[in-house]
Short mmCIF file of C-alpha atoms and ligand atoms in Angstrom, two decimals:
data_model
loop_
_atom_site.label_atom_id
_atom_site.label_comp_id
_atom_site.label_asym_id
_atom_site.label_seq_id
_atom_site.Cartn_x
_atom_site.Cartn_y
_atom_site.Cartn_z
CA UNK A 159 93.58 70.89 135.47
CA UNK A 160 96.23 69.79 133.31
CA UNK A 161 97.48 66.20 133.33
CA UNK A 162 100.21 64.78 134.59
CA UNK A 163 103.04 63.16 132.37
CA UNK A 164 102.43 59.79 133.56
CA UNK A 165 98.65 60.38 132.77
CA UNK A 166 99.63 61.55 129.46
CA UNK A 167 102.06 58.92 128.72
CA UNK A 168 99.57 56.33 129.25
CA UNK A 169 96.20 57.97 127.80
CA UNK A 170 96.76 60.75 125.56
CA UNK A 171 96.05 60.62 121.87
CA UNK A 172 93.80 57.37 123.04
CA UNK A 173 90.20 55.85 123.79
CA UNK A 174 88.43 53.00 123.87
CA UNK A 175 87.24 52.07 119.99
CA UNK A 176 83.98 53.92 119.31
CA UNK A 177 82.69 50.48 117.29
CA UNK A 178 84.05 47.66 119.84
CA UNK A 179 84.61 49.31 123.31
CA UNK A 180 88.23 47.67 122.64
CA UNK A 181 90.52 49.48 125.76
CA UNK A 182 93.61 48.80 123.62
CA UNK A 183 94.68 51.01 120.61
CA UNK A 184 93.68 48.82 117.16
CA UNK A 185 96.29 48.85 114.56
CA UNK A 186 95.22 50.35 111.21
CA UNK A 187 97.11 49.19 108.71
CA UNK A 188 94.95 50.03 105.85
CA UNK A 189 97.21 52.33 103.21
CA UNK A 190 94.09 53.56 101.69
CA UNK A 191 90.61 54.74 103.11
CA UNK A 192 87.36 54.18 101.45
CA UNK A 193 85.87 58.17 101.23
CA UNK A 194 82.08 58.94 100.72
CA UNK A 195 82.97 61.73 98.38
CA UNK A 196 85.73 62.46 95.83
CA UNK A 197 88.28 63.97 96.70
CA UNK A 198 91.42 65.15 95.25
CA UNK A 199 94.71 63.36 94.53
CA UNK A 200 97.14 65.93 95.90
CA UNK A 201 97.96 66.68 99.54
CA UNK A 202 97.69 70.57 97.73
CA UNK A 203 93.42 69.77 97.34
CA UNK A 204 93.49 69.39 101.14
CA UNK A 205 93.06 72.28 103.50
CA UNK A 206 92.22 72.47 107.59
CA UNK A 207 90.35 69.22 108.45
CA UNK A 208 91.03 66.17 105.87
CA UNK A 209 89.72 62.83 106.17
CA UNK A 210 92.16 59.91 105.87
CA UNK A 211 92.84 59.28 102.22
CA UNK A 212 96.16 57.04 101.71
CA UNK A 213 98.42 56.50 105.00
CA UNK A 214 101.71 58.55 103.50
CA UNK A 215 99.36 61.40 104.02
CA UNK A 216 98.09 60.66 107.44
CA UNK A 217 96.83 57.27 109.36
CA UNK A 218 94.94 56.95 112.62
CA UNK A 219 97.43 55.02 114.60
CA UNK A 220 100.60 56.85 113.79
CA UNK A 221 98.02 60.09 114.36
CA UNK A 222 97.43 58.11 117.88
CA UNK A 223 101.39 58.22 118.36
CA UNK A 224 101.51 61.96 117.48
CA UNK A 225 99.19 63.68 120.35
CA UNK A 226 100.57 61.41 122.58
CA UNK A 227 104.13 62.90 122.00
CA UNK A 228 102.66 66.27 121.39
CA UNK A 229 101.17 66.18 124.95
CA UNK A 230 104.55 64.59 126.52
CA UNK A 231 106.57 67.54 124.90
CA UNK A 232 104.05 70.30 126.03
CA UNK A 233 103.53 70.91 122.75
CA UNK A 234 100.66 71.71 120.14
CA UNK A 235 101.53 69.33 116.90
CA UNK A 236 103.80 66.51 115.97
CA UNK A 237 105.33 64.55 113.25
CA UNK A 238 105.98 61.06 113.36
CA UNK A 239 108.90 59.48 110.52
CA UNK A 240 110.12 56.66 109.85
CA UNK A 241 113.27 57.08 112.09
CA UNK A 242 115.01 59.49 113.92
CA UNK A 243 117.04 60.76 110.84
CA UNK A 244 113.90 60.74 109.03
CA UNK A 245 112.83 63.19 110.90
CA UNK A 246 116.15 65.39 111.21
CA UNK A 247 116.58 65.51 107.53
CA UNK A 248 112.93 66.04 106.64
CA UNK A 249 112.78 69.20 108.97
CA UNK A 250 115.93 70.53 107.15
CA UNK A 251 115.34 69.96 104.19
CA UNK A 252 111.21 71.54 104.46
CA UNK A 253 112.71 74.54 106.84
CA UNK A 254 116.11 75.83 104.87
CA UNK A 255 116.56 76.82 101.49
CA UNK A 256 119.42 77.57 99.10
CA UNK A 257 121.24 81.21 100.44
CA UNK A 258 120.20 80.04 104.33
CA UNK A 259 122.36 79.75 107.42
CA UNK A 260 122.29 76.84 109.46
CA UNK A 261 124.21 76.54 113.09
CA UNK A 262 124.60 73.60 114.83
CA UNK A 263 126.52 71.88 117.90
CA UNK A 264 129.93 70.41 116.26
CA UNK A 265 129.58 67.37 118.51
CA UNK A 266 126.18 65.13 118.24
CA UNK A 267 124.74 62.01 116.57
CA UNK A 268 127.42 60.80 113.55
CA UNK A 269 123.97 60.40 111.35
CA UNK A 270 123.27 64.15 111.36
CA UNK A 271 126.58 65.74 112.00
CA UNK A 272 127.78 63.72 108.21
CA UNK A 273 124.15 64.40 106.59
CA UNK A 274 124.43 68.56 107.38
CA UNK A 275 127.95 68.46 106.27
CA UNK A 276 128.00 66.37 103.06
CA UNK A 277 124.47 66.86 102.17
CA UNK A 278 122.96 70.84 103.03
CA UNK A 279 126.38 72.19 101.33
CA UNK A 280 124.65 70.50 97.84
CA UNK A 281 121.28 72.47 98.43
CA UNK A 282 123.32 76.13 98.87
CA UNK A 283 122.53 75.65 102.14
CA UNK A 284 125.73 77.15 104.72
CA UNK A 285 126.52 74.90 107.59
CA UNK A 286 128.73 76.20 110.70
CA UNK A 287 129.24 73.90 113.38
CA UNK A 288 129.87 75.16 116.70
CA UNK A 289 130.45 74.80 120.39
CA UNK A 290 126.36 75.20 121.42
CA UNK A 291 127.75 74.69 124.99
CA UNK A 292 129.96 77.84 124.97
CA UNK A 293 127.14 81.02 124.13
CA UNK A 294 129.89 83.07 123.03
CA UNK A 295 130.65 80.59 120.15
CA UNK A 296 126.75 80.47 119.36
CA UNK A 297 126.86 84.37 119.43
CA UNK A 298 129.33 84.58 116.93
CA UNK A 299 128.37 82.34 114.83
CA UNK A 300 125.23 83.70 114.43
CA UNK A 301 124.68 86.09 110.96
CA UNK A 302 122.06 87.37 109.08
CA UNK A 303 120.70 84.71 106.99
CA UNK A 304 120.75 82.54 109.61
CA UNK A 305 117.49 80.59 109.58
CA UNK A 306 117.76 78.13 112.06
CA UNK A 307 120.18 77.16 115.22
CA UNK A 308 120.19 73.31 116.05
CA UNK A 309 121.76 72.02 118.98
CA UNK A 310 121.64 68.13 120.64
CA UNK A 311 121.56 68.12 124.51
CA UNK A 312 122.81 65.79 126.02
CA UNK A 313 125.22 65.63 122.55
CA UNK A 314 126.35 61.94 121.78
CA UNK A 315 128.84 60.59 122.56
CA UNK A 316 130.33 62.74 125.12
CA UNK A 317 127.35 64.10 127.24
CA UNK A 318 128.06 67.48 126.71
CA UNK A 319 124.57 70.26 127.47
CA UNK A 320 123.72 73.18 126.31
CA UNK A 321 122.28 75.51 127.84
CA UNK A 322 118.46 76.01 126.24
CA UNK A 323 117.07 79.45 127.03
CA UNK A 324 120.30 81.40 126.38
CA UNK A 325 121.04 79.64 123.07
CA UNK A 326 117.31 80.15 122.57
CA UNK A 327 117.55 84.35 123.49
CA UNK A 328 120.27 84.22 120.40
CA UNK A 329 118.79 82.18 117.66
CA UNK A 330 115.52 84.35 118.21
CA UNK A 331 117.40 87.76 118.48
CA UNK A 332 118.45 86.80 114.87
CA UNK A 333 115.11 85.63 113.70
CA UNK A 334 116.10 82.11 113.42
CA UNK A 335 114.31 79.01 114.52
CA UNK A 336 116.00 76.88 117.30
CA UNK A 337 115.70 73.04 117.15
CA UNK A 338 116.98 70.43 119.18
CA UNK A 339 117.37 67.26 119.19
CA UNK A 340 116.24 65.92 122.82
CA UNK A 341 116.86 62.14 122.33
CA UNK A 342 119.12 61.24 125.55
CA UNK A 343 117.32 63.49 127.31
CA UNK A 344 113.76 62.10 126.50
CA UNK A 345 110.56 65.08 127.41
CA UNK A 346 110.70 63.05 130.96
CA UNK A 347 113.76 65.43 131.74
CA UNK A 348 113.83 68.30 129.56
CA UNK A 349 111.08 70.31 127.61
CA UNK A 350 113.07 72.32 125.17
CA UNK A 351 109.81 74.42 124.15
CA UNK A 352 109.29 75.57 127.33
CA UNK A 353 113.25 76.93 127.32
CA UNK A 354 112.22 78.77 124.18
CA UNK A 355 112.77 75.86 121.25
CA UNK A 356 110.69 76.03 118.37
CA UNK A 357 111.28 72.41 117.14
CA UNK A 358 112.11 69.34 119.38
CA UNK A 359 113.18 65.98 117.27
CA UNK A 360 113.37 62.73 118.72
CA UNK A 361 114.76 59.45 117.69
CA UNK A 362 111.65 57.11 118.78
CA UNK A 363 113.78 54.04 117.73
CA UNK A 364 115.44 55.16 122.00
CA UNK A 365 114.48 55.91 124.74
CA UNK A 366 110.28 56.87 123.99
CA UNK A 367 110.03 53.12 121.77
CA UNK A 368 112.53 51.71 125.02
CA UNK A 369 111.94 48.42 123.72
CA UNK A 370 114.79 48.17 120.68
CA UNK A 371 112.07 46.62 118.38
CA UNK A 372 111.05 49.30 116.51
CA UNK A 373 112.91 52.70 114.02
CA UNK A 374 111.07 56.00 114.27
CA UNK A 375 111.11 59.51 114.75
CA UNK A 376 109.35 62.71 115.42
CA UNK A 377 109.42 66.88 115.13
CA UNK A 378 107.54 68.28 117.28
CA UNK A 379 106.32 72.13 117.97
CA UNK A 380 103.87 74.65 117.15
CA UNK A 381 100.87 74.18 114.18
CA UNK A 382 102.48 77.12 112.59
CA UNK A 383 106.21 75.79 112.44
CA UNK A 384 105.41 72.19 111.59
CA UNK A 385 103.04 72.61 109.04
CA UNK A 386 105.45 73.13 105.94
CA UNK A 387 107.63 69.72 107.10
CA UNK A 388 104.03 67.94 107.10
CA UNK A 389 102.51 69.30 103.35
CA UNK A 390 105.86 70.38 101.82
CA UNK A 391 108.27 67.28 102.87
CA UNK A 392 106.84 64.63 104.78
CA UNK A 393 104.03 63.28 102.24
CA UNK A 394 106.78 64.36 99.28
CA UNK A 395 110.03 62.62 100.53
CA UNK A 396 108.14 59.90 102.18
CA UNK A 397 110.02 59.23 105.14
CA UNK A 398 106.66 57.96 106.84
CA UNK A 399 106.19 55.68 109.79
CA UNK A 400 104.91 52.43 109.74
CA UNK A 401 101.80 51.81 111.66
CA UNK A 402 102.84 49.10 113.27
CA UNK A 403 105.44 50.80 114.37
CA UNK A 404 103.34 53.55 115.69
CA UNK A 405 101.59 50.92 117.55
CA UNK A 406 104.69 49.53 119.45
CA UNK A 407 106.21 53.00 120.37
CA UNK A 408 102.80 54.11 121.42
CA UNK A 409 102.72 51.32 123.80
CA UNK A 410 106.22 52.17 124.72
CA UNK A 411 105.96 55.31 125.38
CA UNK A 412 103.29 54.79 127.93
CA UNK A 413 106.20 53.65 130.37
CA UNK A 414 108.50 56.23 129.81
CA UNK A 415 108.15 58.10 132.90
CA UNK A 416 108.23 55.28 135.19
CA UNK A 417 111.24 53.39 132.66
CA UNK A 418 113.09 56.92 133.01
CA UNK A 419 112.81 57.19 137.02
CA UNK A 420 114.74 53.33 136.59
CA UNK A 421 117.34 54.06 133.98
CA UNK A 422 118.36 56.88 135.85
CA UNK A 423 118.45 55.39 139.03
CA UNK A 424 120.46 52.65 137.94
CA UNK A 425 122.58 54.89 135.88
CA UNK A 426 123.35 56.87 139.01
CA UNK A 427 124.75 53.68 140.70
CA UNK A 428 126.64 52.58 137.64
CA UNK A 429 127.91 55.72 137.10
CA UNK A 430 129.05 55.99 140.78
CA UNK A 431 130.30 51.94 140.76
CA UNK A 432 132.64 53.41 137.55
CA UNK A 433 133.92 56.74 139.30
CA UNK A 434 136.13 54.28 142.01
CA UNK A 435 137.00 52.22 139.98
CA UNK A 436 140.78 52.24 139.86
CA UNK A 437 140.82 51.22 136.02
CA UNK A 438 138.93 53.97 134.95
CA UNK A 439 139.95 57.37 133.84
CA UNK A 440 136.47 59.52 133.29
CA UNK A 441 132.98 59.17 133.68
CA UNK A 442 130.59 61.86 131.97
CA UNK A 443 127.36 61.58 133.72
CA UNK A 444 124.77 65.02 133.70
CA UNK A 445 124.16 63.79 137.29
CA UNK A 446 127.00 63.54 138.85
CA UNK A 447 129.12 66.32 140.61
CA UNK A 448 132.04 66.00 138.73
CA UNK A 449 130.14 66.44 135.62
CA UNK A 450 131.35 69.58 134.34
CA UNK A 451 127.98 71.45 133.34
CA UNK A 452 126.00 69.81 136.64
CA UNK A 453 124.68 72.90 137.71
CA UNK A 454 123.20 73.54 134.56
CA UNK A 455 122.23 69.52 134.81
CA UNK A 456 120.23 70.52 137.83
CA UNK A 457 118.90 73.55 135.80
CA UNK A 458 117.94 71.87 132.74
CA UNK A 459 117.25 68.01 133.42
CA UNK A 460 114.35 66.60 136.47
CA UNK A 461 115.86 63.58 134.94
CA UNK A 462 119.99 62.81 134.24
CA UNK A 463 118.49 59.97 131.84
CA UNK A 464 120.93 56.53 131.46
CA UNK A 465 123.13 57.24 129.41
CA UNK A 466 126.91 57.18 131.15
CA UNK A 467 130.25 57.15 129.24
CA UNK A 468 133.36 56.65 130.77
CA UNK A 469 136.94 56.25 129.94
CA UNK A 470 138.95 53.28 130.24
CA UNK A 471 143.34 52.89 129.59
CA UNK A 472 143.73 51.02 126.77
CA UNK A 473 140.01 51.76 125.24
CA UNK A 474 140.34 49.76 122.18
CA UNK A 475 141.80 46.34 123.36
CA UNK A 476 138.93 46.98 126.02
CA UNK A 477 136.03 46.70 123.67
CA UNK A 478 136.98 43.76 122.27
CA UNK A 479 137.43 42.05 125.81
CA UNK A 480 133.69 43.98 126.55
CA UNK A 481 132.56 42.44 123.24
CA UNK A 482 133.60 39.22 123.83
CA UNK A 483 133.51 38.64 127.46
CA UNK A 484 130.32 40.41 128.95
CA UNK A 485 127.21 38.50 129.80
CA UNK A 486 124.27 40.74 130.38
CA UNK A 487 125.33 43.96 128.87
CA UNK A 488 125.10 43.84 125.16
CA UNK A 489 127.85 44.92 122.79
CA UNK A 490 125.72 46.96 120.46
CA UNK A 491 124.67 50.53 119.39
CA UNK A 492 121.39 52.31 119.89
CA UNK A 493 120.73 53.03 123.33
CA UNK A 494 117.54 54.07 125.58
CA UNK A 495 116.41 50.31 125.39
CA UNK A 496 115.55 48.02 128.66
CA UNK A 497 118.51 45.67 127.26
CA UNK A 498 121.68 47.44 128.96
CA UNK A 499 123.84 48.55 125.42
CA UNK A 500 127.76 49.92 125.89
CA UNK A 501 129.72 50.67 122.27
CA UNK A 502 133.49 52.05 122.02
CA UNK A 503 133.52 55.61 120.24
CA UNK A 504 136.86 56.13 119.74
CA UNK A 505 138.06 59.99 119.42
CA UNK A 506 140.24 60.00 116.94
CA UNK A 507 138.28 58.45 114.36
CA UNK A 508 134.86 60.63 115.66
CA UNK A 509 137.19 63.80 115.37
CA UNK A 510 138.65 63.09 111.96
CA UNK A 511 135.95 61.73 109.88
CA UNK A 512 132.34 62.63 111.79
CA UNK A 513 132.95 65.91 113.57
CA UNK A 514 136.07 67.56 111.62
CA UNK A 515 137.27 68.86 114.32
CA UNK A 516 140.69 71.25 114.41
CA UNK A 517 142.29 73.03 116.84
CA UNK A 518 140.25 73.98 120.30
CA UNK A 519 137.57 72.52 119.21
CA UNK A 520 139.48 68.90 119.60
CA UNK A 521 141.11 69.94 122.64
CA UNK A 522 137.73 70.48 124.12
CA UNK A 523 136.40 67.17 122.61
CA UNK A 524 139.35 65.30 124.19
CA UNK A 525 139.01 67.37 127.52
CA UNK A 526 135.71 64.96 127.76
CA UNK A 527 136.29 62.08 125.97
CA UNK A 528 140.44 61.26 126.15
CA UNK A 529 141.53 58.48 123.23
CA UNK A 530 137.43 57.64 123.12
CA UNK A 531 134.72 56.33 125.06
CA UNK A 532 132.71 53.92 126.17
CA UNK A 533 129.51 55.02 125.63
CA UNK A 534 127.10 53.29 128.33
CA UNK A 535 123.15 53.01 127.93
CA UNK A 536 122.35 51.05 131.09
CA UNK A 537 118.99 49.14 130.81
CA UNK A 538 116.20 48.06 133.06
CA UNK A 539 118.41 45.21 134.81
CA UNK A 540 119.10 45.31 138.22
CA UNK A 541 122.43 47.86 139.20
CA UNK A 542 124.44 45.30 141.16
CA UNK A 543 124.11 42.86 138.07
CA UNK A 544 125.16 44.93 135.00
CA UNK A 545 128.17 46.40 137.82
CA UNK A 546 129.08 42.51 138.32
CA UNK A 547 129.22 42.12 134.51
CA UNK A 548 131.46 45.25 134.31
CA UNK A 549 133.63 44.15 136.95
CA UNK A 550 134.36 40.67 135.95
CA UNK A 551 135.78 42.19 132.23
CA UNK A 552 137.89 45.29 134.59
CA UNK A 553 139.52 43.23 136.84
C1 LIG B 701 119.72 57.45 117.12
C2 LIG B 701 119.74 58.92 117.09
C3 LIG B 701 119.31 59.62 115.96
C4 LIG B 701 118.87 58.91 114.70
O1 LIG B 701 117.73 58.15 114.91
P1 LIG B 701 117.35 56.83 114.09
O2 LIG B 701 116.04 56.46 114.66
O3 LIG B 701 118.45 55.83 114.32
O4 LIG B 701 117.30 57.22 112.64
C5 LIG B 701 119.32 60.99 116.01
N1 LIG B 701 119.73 61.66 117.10
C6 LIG B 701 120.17 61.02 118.20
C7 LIG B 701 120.63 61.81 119.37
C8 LIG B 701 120.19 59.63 118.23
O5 LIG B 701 120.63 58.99 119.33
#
């Protein structure tokens, strides 16, 4: 029978050490491996099964971290980097080529929105951003040539979804891969591969670390899919993980079902707390009602994950009194940590020098996020504390 994800998160990729009986993972942080037989010094000599040779080519604790998240995401294979944009650039760079086509949300994390629109143009490779929430958008945006379709759901900062298997249904109808980056949704609440992704990436450094002590990332998806990013790009750009660091999120991620059941709990009472409040003009939250894509919440999420943003009058004098004056909450980016983390995004500046965004496309930004948000990653603390430290700054 297959495992549960708790079961998973906890035990897979793991057993006691074969020498010691030691019920903890060790931490190898050898860079090299003594081998019984030459062997040769390119990844290129190594086919199938290959011992460990040098760690930027594979080590047994970030290999630990990788079936764990393979199992979490339903998936057969994964790819542990050094950090999340490790990952996202690695897999675009390894997947697309001078002459391809690349379509992706027009709203998600600044890091890869600036890197596919400064960087893939360099490479030949075309770059339309899109509305991945409206499929008519996606449709038409869509070409020959296009090689893959990347979408983030929920897309930072605004909390904006879209919609898996149709967006799926398209990129495949055109022979293109679709990726997406599941980071604020986490594989506690969504499994893009089974709505018909080909590629999930994660930044670990949120919530599948949780701790804030530690940068990684991951692609994840089929042998067959990932195997270019691993022999082509990973061992050649480097982008590696640390095995240390493969150690902590390992550990980490063994509480992520049980962490995401809290954050979202708490996020659902936050989120609530901020929806009455009289100072407040907008709260995006995939869980509640008002959300404007919560029937496709329902749909696509078992979890609605803690990440809440909500819009205050006056945004930008606000953040410095929430900088300044909170107690608990931290003033800080990154989210998907146990510390409780809130950052001001403000539109304008998002719009003009991240996202580009003209015409309908910033009306429909706006229509979420006003003059900017406040972008809310509520931690592990109890509810009626972090809405105590919230209300002392409002009133
Ligand atoms: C943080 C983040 C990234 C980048 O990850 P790093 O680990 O900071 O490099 C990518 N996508 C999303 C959605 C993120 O939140």
């Amino acid at each position: 029978m297959a495992k549960g994800p708790r079961t998973l998160a906890v035990h897979a990729g793991e057993q006691p050490d074969p020498a010691t009986g030691a019920s903890a993972p060790n931490i190898v942080m050898s860079t090299t491996f003594a081998l019984d037989e030459p062997a040769g010094f390119s990844i290129n000599d190594f086919d199938g099964e290959r011992p460990y040779v040098y760690t930027r080519w594979g080590n047994p604790t970030v290999n630990q971290l990788e079936v764990k998240l393979a199992a979490l995401e339903g998936a057969e294979d994964a790819i542990a980097f050094g950090s999340g944009m490790a990952a996202t650039t690695t897999m675009l760079l390894a997947l697309l080529e001078s002459g391809d086509h690349l379509v992706i949300s027009n709203v998600n994390y600044a890091g890869t929105a600036e890197f596919v629109r400064k960087t893939l143009p360099k490479y030949g490779i075309e770059v339309t951003p899109v509305d991945s929430s409206d499929i008519e958008a996606v449709r038409a945006a869509v070409r020959p040539g296009t090689k893959m379709v990347f979408v983030e759901t929920p897309a930072n900062p605004i909390l904006r979804l879209t919609d898996l298997s149709q967006v799926a249904a398209i990129a495949h109808e055109a022979g293109a891969l679709l990726a997406v980056d599941s980071t604020f949704a986490t594989p506690v609440a969504t499994q893009p591969i089974a709505f018909g992704a080909d590629l999930v990436v994660h930044s670990l450094t949120k919530y599948i670390g949780g701790h804030g002590d530690a940068l990684g990332g991951a692609v994840i998806g089929s042998e067959a899919v990932l195997q270019p990013i691993r022999d082509d790009a990973l061992v050649h750009l480097g982008g590696v993980m640390s095995p240390f660091n493969a150690w902590l999120i390992n550990r980490g991620a063994a509480t992520l079902p049980i962490r995401m059941r809290a954050h979202e709990e708490t996020a659902l009472q936050v989120a609530a707390f901020l929806e009455d409040h009289p100072r407040v003009d907008g709260v995006l939250y995939p869980g509640l009602q008002s959300h404007p894509q919560h029937d496709l919440a329902r749909l696509q999420m078992s979890n609605y994950s803690g990440m809440v943003s909500f819009r205050l009058a006056n945004g930008g004098a606000m953040a410095e009194r929430f900088a300044k004056e909170l107690e608990i909450i931290h003033y800080a980016v990154s989210l998907g940590h146990q510390r409780s983390l809130i950052y001001w995004i403000d539109s304008a500046a998002m719009m003009d020098s991240v996202f580009h965004l003209s015409g309908d496309a910033r009306a429909v930004y706006e229509s979420f996020a006003g003059q900017g948000v406040f972008r809310f990653s509520v931690g592990l603390e109890d509810a009626d504390d972090l809405i105590d430290d919230l209300e002392r700054v409002l009133d």
